[in-house]
Each structure stands twice: as structure tokens, then as C-alpha cells.
Short mmCIF file of C-alpha atoms in Angstrom, two decimals:
data_model
loop_
_atom_site.label_atom_id
_atom_site.label_comp_id
_atom_site.label_asym_id
_atom_site.label_seq_id
_atom_site.Cartn_x
_atom_site.Cartn_y
_atom_site.Cartn_z
CA UNK A 1390 8.04 31.32 -26.10
CA UNK A 1391 10.30 34.17 -27.98
CA UNK A 1392 8.58 36.51 -30.31
CA UNK A 1393 10.75 36.08 -33.38
CA UNK A 1394 10.42 35.42 -37.01
CA UNK A 1395 11.20 31.78 -37.97
CA UNK A 1396 10.50 29.25 -40.74
CA UNK A 1397 7.33 27.28 -40.30
CA UNK A 1398 9.24 24.17 -39.56
CA UNK A 1399 11.29 25.48 -36.59
CA UNK A 1400 8.37 27.46 -35.22
CA UNK A 1401 6.01 24.44 -35.37
CA UNK A 1402 8.62 22.19 -33.67
CA UNK A 1403 8.91 24.48 -30.71
CA UNK A 1404 5.20 25.11 -30.43
CA UNK A 1405 4.37 21.53 -30.58
CA UNK A 1406 7.11 19.52 -28.96
CA UNK A 1407 9.07 22.14 -27.11
CA UNK A 1408 9.25 22.07 -23.28
CA UNK A 1409 6.18 24.31 -23.23
CA UNK A 1410 4.70 23.01 -26.57
CA UNK A 1411 1.16 21.95 -27.17
CA UNK A 1412 2.12 18.13 -26.93
CA UNK A 1413 4.51 18.14 -24.15
CA UNK A 1414 3.19 20.51 -21.58
CA UNK A 1415 0.31 19.38 -19.34
CA UNK A 1416 -0.65 22.82 -18.69
CA UNK A 1417 -1.30 23.40 -22.59
CA UNK A 1418 -3.49 20.34 -23.05
CA UNK A 1419 -4.20 18.38 -19.87
CA UNK A 1420 -6.73 16.29 -21.77
CA UNK A 1421 -4.50 15.35 -24.44
CA UNK A 1422 -5.25 15.68 -28.24
CA UNK A 1423 -8.90 14.43 -27.78
CA UNK A 1424 -9.86 17.56 -26.22
CA UNK A 1425 -9.00 19.67 -29.26
CA UNK A 1426 -9.61 17.48 -32.26
CA UNK A 1427 -11.75 14.33 -33.00
CA UNK A 1428 -9.85 11.64 -34.65
CA UNK A 1429 -11.29 7.92 -36.14
CA UNK A 1430 -10.09 6.55 -32.85
CA UNK A 1431 -12.47 8.98 -30.75
CA UNK A 1432 -15.10 8.51 -33.27
CA UNK A 1433 -15.95 4.77 -32.43
CA UNK A 1434 -14.42 1.61 -31.16
CA UNK A 1435 -15.16 0.02 -34.47
CA UNK A 1436 -11.86 1.66 -35.62
CA UNK A 1437 -9.74 -0.13 -33.12
CA UNK A 1438 -11.61 -3.37 -33.78
CA UNK A 1439 -10.71 -2.98 -37.56
CA UNK A 1440 -7.09 -2.51 -36.56
CA UNK A 1441 -7.22 -5.35 -34.18
CA UNK A 1442 -8.40 -7.42 -37.39
CA UNK A 1443 -5.67 -5.87 -39.47
CA UNK A 1444 -3.19 -6.93 -36.88
CA UNK A 1445 -4.35 -10.54 -36.86
CA UNK A 1446 -4.29 -10.86 -40.54
CA UNK A 1447 -0.78 -9.45 -40.40
CA UNK A 1448 0.21 -12.25 -38.02
CA UNK A 1449 -1.42 -14.79 -40.28
CA UNK A 1450 0.60 -13.52 -43.21
CA UNK A 1451 3.72 -13.62 -41.35
CA UNK A 1452 2.87 -17.13 -39.96
CA UNK A 1453 3.58 -16.15 -36.46
CA UNK A 1454 1.40 -16.14 -33.14
CA UNK A 1455 3.45 -13.44 -31.62
CA UNK A 1456 3.54 -9.92 -33.08
CA UNK A 1457 4.39 -6.35 -32.29
CA UNK A 1458 1.72 -3.35 -32.51
CA UNK A 1459 3.59 0.03 -32.79
CA UNK A 1460 1.25 3.01 -32.50
CA UNK A 1461 3.25 5.92 -33.54
CA UNK A 1462 1.77 9.38 -32.45
CA UNK A 1463 -0.10 7.45 -29.69
CA UNK A 1464 -1.66 10.40 -27.86
CA UNK A 1465 -3.00 9.06 -24.60
CA UNK A 1466 -2.72 5.32 -25.81
CA UNK A 1467 -6.44 5.37 -26.93
CA UNK A 1468 -5.93 3.21 -29.86
CA UNK A 1469 -3.65 0.51 -28.15
CA UNK A 1470 -6.12 0.37 -25.39
CA UNK A 1471 -9.04 -0.24 -27.81
CA UNK A 1472 -7.09 -2.96 -29.99
CA UNK A 1473 -6.00 -4.91 -26.80
CA UNK A 1474 -9.97 -5.00 -25.94
CA UNK A 1475 -10.91 -5.88 -29.25
CA UNK A 1476 -8.34 -8.70 -29.55
CA UNK A 1477 -9.67 -10.16 -26.30
CA UNK A 1478 -12.99 -10.76 -28.15
CA UNK A 1479 -11.45 -12.35 -31.30
CA UNK A 1480 -10.87 -15.99 -31.13
CA UNK A 1481 -7.38 -17.20 -32.02
CA UNK A 1482 -5.58 -13.64 -31.86
CA UNK A 1483 -1.98 -13.30 -31.76
CA UNK A 1484 0.02 -12.74 -28.61
CA UNK A 1485 0.93 -8.91 -28.84
CA UNK A 1486 3.63 -6.60 -27.47
CA UNK A 1487 2.21 -3.35 -27.78
CA UNK A 1488 4.41 0.04 -28.19
CA UNK A 1489 3.05 3.52 -27.59
CA UNK A 1490 5.46 5.92 -29.47
CA UNK A 1491 4.80 9.56 -28.25
CA UNK A 1492 6.80 12.53 -26.99
CA UNK A 1493 4.36 13.20 -24.19
CA UNK A 1494 4.85 11.54 -20.55
CA UNK A 1495 3.10 8.26 -20.12
CA UNK A 1496 -0.57 8.87 -18.95
CA UNK A 1497 -1.39 7.72 -15.29
CA UNK A 1498 -3.40 4.37 -15.35
CA UNK A 1499 -2.56 3.33 -18.77
CA UNK A 1500 -2.58 -0.61 -19.23
CA UNK A 1501 0.72 -1.96 -18.19
CA UNK A 1502 1.10 -4.04 -21.13
CA UNK A 1503 1.59 -1.13 -23.25
CA UNK A 1504 5.39 -0.02 -23.35
CA UNK A 1505 5.60 3.78 -23.79
CA UNK A 1506 8.71 4.87 -25.83
CA UNK A 1507 9.87 8.20 -27.53
CA UNK A 1508 10.90 6.32 -30.84
CA UNK A 1509 9.59 3.22 -32.72
CA UNK A 1510 11.47 0.10 -31.50
CA UNK A 1511 14.01 -1.26 -33.98
CA UNK A 1512 13.76 -4.78 -35.33
CA UNK A 1513 10.09 -5.72 -34.51
CA UNK A 1514 7.88 -7.71 -36.55
CA UNK A 1515 4.29 -6.94 -36.98
CA UNK A 1516 2.03 -3.81 -37.52
CA UNK A 1517 3.26 -0.36 -37.23
CA UNK A 1518 0.42 2.18 -37.48
CA UNK A 1519 0.40 5.98 -37.34
CA UNK A 1520 -2.92 7.59 -37.29
CA UNK A 1521 -2.84 11.34 -37.78
CA UNK A 1522 0.79 11.47 -37.00
CA UNK A 1523 2.40 12.82 -40.21
CA UNK A 1524 0.29 15.82 -40.35
CA UNK A 1525 2.10 16.94 -37.20
CA UNK A 1526 5.45 16.40 -38.37
CA UNK A 1527 6.59 20.04 -39.13
CA UNK A 1528 7.59 21.19 -42.64
CA UNK A 1529 8.46 24.42 -44.23
CA UNK A 1530 5.88 26.38 -46.09
CA UNK A 1531 6.65 27.90 -49.57
CA UNK A 1532 5.09 30.80 -51.23
CA UNK A 1533 5.56 31.82 -54.97
CA UNK A 1534 6.39 35.57 -54.98
CA UNK A 1535 5.13 38.14 -57.37
CA UNK A 1536 7.68 36.77 -60.02
CA UNK A 1537 6.61 33.11 -59.37
CA UNK A 1538 9.83 32.48 -57.27
CA UNK A 1539 9.03 29.83 -54.44
CA UNK A 1540 10.22 31.31 -51.24
CA UNK A 1541 10.14 30.27 -47.60
CA UNK A 1542 7.37 31.71 -45.35
CA UNK A 1543 8.41 32.82 -42.29
CA UNK A 1544 6.06 33.12 -39.16
CA UNK A 1545 6.17 35.34 -36.14
CA UNK A 1546 5.54 33.24 -33.08
CA UNK A 1547 3.15 35.55 -31.00
CA UNK A 1548 0.63 36.15 -33.39
CA UNK A 1549 1.00 33.96 -36.51
CA UNK A 1550 1.90 37.11 -38.87
CA UNK A 1551 3.71 35.97 -41.89
CA UNK A 1552 6.44 37.41 -44.54
CA UNK A 1553 8.31 36.00 -47.42
CA UNK A 1554 11.97 34.96 -46.80
CA UNK A 1555 14.82 33.67 -48.96
CA UNK A 1556 14.18 31.65 -52.10
CA UNK A 1557 13.73 27.80 -51.67
CA UNK A 1558 16.90 25.91 -52.64
CA UNK A 1559 18.72 22.84 -52.70
CA UNK A 1560 16.98 19.73 -51.94
CA UNK A 1561 13.82 21.28 -50.80
CA UNK A 1562 13.41 23.13 -54.33
CA UNK A 1563 13.91 19.43 -55.89
CA UNK A 1564 11.12 18.34 -53.75
CA UNK A 1565 8.81 21.20 -54.73
CA UNK A 1566 9.62 20.46 -58.43
CA UNK A 1567 8.94 16.91 -58.28
CA UNK A 1568 5.73 16.61 -55.95
CA UNK A 1569 4.21 20.12 -55.51
CA UNK A 1570 5.31 22.57 -58.28
CA UNK A 1571 4.07 26.24 -57.71
CA UNK A 1572 3.19 28.03 -60.87
CA UNK A 1573 1.59 31.17 -60.03
CA UNK A 1574 2.11 33.92 -57.80
CA UNK A 1575 0.52 33.20 -54.41
CA UNK A 1576 0.54 29.55 -54.62
CA UNK A 1577 1.66 27.59 -51.43
CA UNK A 1578 2.88 24.41 -50.57
CA UNK A 1579 4.09 22.42 -47.45
CA UNK A 1580 7.43 20.96 -48.31
CA UNK A 1581 6.87 17.44 -47.24
CA UNK A 1582 10.77 16.10 -47.12
CA UNK A 1583 10.58 15.76 -43.17
CA UNK A 1584 7.46 13.64 -43.34
CA UNK A 1585 9.05 11.54 -46.23
CA UNK A 1586 12.13 11.06 -44.09
CA UNK A 1587 10.05 10.37 -40.82
CA UNK A 1588 7.87 7.94 -42.51
CA UNK A 1589 10.97 6.00 -43.99
CA UNK A 1590 12.60 5.94 -40.43
CA UNK A 1591 9.36 4.53 -38.98
CA UNK A 1592 9.10 1.81 -41.74
CA UNK A 1593 12.67 1.01 -41.45
CA UNK A 1594 12.10 -0.10 -37.73
CA UNK A 1595 10.27 -3.23 -39.05
CA UNK A 1596 12.02 -6.27 -39.56
CA UNK A 1597 8.77 -7.62 -41.30
CA UNK A 1598 5.23 -6.92 -41.37
CA UNK A 1599 2.85 -3.91 -42.27
CA UNK A 1600 3.23 -0.29 -41.75
CA UNK A 1601 0.14 1.99 -42.06
CA UNK A 1602 0.00 5.66 -42.34
CA UNK A 1603 -3.59 7.23 -41.99
CA UNK A 1604 -3.96 11.00 -42.58
CA UNK A 1605 -5.63 14.00 -44.26
CA UNK A 1606 -3.71 13.40 -47.49
CA UNK A 1607 -3.55 14.71 -51.14
CA UNK A 1608 -1.59 13.57 -54.20
CA UNK A 1609 0.24 15.16 -57.16
CA UNK A 1610 -2.22 16.48 -59.65
CA UNK A 1611 -4.72 17.53 -56.81
CA UNK A 1612 -2.68 19.60 -54.46
CA UNK A 1613 -4.53 22.19 -52.89
CA UNK A 1614 -3.20 25.56 -54.62
CA UNK A 1615 -2.78 27.61 -51.31
CA UNK A 1616 -1.67 24.91 -48.94
CA UNK A 1617 -3.27 23.23 -45.85
CA UNK A 1618 -1.54 24.69 -42.79
CA UNK A 1619 -4.17 25.37 -39.96
CA UNK A 1620 -4.74 24.98 -36.24
CA UNK A 1621 -7.14 23.19 -33.91
CA UNK A 1622 -8.09 24.19 -30.16
CA UNK A 1623 -11.03 23.15 -28.23
CA UNK A 1624 -12.61 21.14 -31.01
CA UNK A 1625 -12.59 24.18 -33.32
CA UNK A 1626 -10.38 25.00 -36.37
CA UNK A 1627 -8.35 28.10 -35.57
CA UNK A 1628 -5.50 30.28 -37.11
CA UNK A 1629 -2.37 28.50 -37.15
CA UNK A 1630 -0.36 30.40 -34.73
CA UNK A 1631 2.72 28.72 -33.34
CA UNK A 1632 2.59 29.89 -29.67
CA UNK A 1633 2.07 26.43 -28.02
CA UNK A 1634 -1.64 26.85 -27.36
CA UNK A 1635 -3.10 24.80 -30.31
CA UNK A 1636 -2.42 22.07 -32.60
CA UNK A 1637 -0.53 23.34 -35.87
CA UNK A 1638 -0.95 20.75 -38.65
CA UNK A 1639 -1.06 20.49 -42.49
CA UNK A 1640 -2.24 17.66 -44.79
CA UNK A 1641 0.29 15.07 -46.04
CA UNK A 1642 1.62 14.31 -49.74
CA UNK A 1643 1.10 10.56 -49.05
CA UNK A 1644 2.43 9.70 -52.58
CA UNK A 1645 5.58 11.43 -51.58
CA UNK A 1646 5.94 9.35 -48.34
CA UNK A 1647 5.33 6.28 -50.58
CA UNK A 1648 8.16 7.01 -52.70
CA UNK A 1649 10.47 7.60 -49.75
CA UNK A 1650 10.34 3.72 -49.12
CA UNK A 1651 11.35 2.28 -52.32
CA UNK A 1652 12.18 -1.28 -50.88
CA UNK A 1653 8.66 -2.04 -49.66
CA UNK A 1654 5.55 -2.49 -51.75
CA UNK A 1655 3.17 0.36 -51.46
CA UNK A 1656 -0.68 0.74 -51.72
CA UNK A 1657 -2.49 4.11 -51.38
CA UNK A 1658 -6.21 4.00 -50.76
CA UNK A 1659 -8.89 5.81 -48.64
CA UNK A 1660 -10.13 5.06 -45.34
CA UNK A 1661 -13.63 3.94 -46.71
CA UNK A 1662 -12.28 1.20 -48.92
CA UNK A 1663 -9.71 0.30 -46.22
CA UNK A 1664 -12.34 -0.23 -43.55
CA UNK A 1665 -14.78 -1.86 -45.62
CA UNK A 1666 -12.13 -4.38 -46.45
CA UNK A 1667 -11.86 -4.79 -42.67
CA UNK A 1668 -15.61 -5.39 -42.29
CA UNK A 1669 -16.62 -1.90 -41.22
CA UNK A 1670 -19.72 -0.82 -43.32
CA UNK A 1671 -22.32 1.81 -42.72
CA UNK A 1672 -25.47 -0.24 -43.54
CA UNK A 1673 -28.42 -0.06 -41.31
CA UNK A 1674 -29.73 -3.47 -39.64
CA UNK A 1675 -32.83 -5.02 -41.01
CA UNK A 1676 -36.05 -3.59 -39.55
CA UNK A 1677 -37.26 -6.94 -38.54
CA UNK A 1678 -34.54 -7.24 -35.91
CA UNK A 1679 -36.31 -4.31 -33.95
CA UNK A 1680 -39.27 -6.68 -33.40
CA UNK A 1681 -37.32 -9.92 -32.45
CA UNK A 1682 -34.46 -8.12 -30.60
CA UNK A 1683 -35.15 -4.41 -29.70
CA UNK A 1684 -31.80 -3.98 -27.70
CA UNK A 1685 -29.68 -5.64 -30.33
CA UNK A 1686 -31.46 -3.36 -33.08
CA UNK A 1687 -30.52 -0.34 -31.11
CA UNK A 1688 -26.87 -1.57 -30.64
CA UNK A 1689 -26.66 -2.60 -34.29
CA UNK A 1690 -28.13 0.99 -35.48
CA UNK A 1691 -25.76 2.71 -33.20
CA UNK A 1692 -22.82 0.79 -34.80
CA UNK A 1693 -24.05 1.58 -38.19
CA UNK A 1694 -24.17 5.23 -37.35
CA UNK A 1695 -20.30 5.10 -36.30
CA UNK A 1696 -19.56 3.24 -39.24
CA UNK A 1697 -21.14 5.78 -41.63
CA UNK A 1698 -19.10 8.37 -39.64
CA UNK A 1699 -15.73 6.46 -40.16
CA UNK A 1700 -16.39 5.95 -43.92
CA UNK A 1701 -18.15 9.21 -44.75
CA UNK A 1702 -17.41 11.04 -47.98
CA UNK A 1703 -16.34 14.52 -47.18
CA UNK A 1704 -15.20 13.33 -43.84
CA UNK A 1705 -13.31 10.51 -42.16
CA UNK A 1706 -13.79 8.25 -45.18
CA UNK A 1707 -11.59 10.65 -47.20
CA UNK A 1708 -8.56 10.10 -45.10
CA UNK A 1709 -5.61 8.50 -47.04
CA UNK A 1710 -4.17 5.22 -46.00
CA UNK A 1711 -0.66 4.39 -46.96
CA UNK A 1712 0.32 0.67 -46.64
CA UNK A 1713 3.82 -0.75 -46.92
CA UNK A 1714 4.61 -4.59 -46.80
CA UNK A 1715 7.77 -5.06 -45.38
CA UNK A 1716 10.16 -8.20 -45.45
CA UNK A 1717 9.16 -11.76 -45.93
CA UNK A 1718 5.88 -13.50 -45.73
CA UNK A 1719 4.97 -17.34 -45.73
CA UNK A 1720 5.35 -18.44 -49.16
CA UNK A 1721 1.61 -19.48 -49.42
CA UNK A 1722 0.81 -15.96 -48.88
CA UNK A 1723 3.37 -14.10 -50.73
#
């Protein structure tokens, strides 16, 4: 990559999705995202099982036995693989057409039932699920200068050095004013307009059903004063240098994403509450089970530990869930 000063959106786009980018080049990340950061999908198969139950419930609400499952930002297809396995164990589950939406090439050995595509398929009915996708949609970074004027932050590709550029104007300035005002010198924000637009396009691909975004999130009134831009490589948090060697990510203003889809009812919650509704809890099994079924007790104890990680305060349980219901449901479910 060339060594030049760029806005963060352009720099991150090239670093993540260019020909030699982190998500595109096998030489950069041969093991895929799982080799660099741990998501709920990688933490436990309980997560995929919960998505399978959510898909089954969505099919029931729609009154159909055939639905689509669209995984946006599918990585190496781990979530879809887990959901298909979980559905096989659910009685009366729907027939599913599974779509993996990802910029990287299809991994070898992936279940042939999974269709691999670069964009969400248009006009489908079912569940669209985006787990830790929006945080990787590149956004401009703004910082208030010594006079309190928001300016674009420019970054040097080779080493991540930064400098302030021109004043933020136009639609970006309007977005900051509405969603993330900068009120003091040195305060920073990630301008979420590209995330809003990307989410609106994704939700718009559904004819009817449920769209869910799960991500590191914050809402107006509780924005981090200095932004959230960071990097991950090899399982560790590192400086966000946009050279293609690492993930570059920032938390998502999910309330702004919700407002970008005004035609669909929206719900904002956290992962802890969402997974509890889907039957994932962190309670320990009764100790008496250890005497009557030792192996079952060990399995239940392991599952309880995994559930606790998925719903933990200060961890994965604090992730935001944005749910949009799109189109008609059966009259008795409306």
C-alpha cells in the first residue's frame, strides 16, 4: 500500500477490502477473522442455536415453512454452518436457503447448501443477520480542533500517524450535530453515515421478515468522548494502522442505524436480554445431576459457562442488538 495521507474512511476501505486488504488477501489472514478476534459465533455453538430458534420463530410469524437466512459479513461461514446444524436438531424447523454475504472468496469445504455472494440477495423473505459487520464498515473520523471546530482526521497508511484536515461540512456535519456533537477540543467521533446507509440497504433487501444487527454499540447521550477506533491482530488489540495487516474497527451508533430505516419497526436491546429471550441463560445445572448423570452434568456445566460468556456484563452480553421487522406478518401474529 502507498504511504500517503488519507481520510480514515478511504484508508480503512483499502486496508480491509482492497486487493491486499485484511479481509481479501489470504496471505494477510489465512485463517480468517477467527484468527484475530473472538466473536459470539466462535465463543459457543449456543449462539448459532439461538439464531436457529430466532429463524424458526421468524418463519412462524411469517406463516411460511420456507425462509432465507442471510448472514452479512459471514467470515468463513461459521455462523451459517452452526445454524444449519442446529436446525437439524429442531423438530419442525423451516426449510432454509442460506446466503453468506462476504467480500472474501468462498472457503474450501463449505457446506454446498450455503450460497456465497458479495451482496445481500434482493427480494428474500426470512432472517437477515449481521454479527459484527457494521463495525467494519469504514467511516470518517472527526476531531474538534483547539477552537472546537470538528475537522476530518487524516491518517498515514504506513504507521497510523494522524493529523487534522479540513473542517467537517455538509451531510457529515449534519450527522454529527444530530447524533454525536463534539463540544470540546480534542473530542473525537466516528461519522456513522456509511454504516446507516449500509444497514438501510441490507434491510431493504428483505421483502418481509426480520433484520438483526449485532455489534459493539453506543447511543446518543452515552457516546465515548474520544471515539472507539482500534485494531485487532492475532487475538490482541493493537493500534489501528491501516496497512492491511490488521482489522480496523470502531463501535457503531446503532440508534442512528435504527433511524435510517424509518419504514420498519425497530427495537434496540442488548445481547444479554436478546439471548435470554432465545433460551440462553448462564444458570448452573442442579448439583444433584452430578450424582444421577455425571456426564450430563459436565455437559450442562460447560454449556452454562458458555452461556455466561455470551451474556456477560462488561463483555459479549453488552453488545447491542438492533432488530427491524419488515413487511407483513400473519394477522394472528401482527
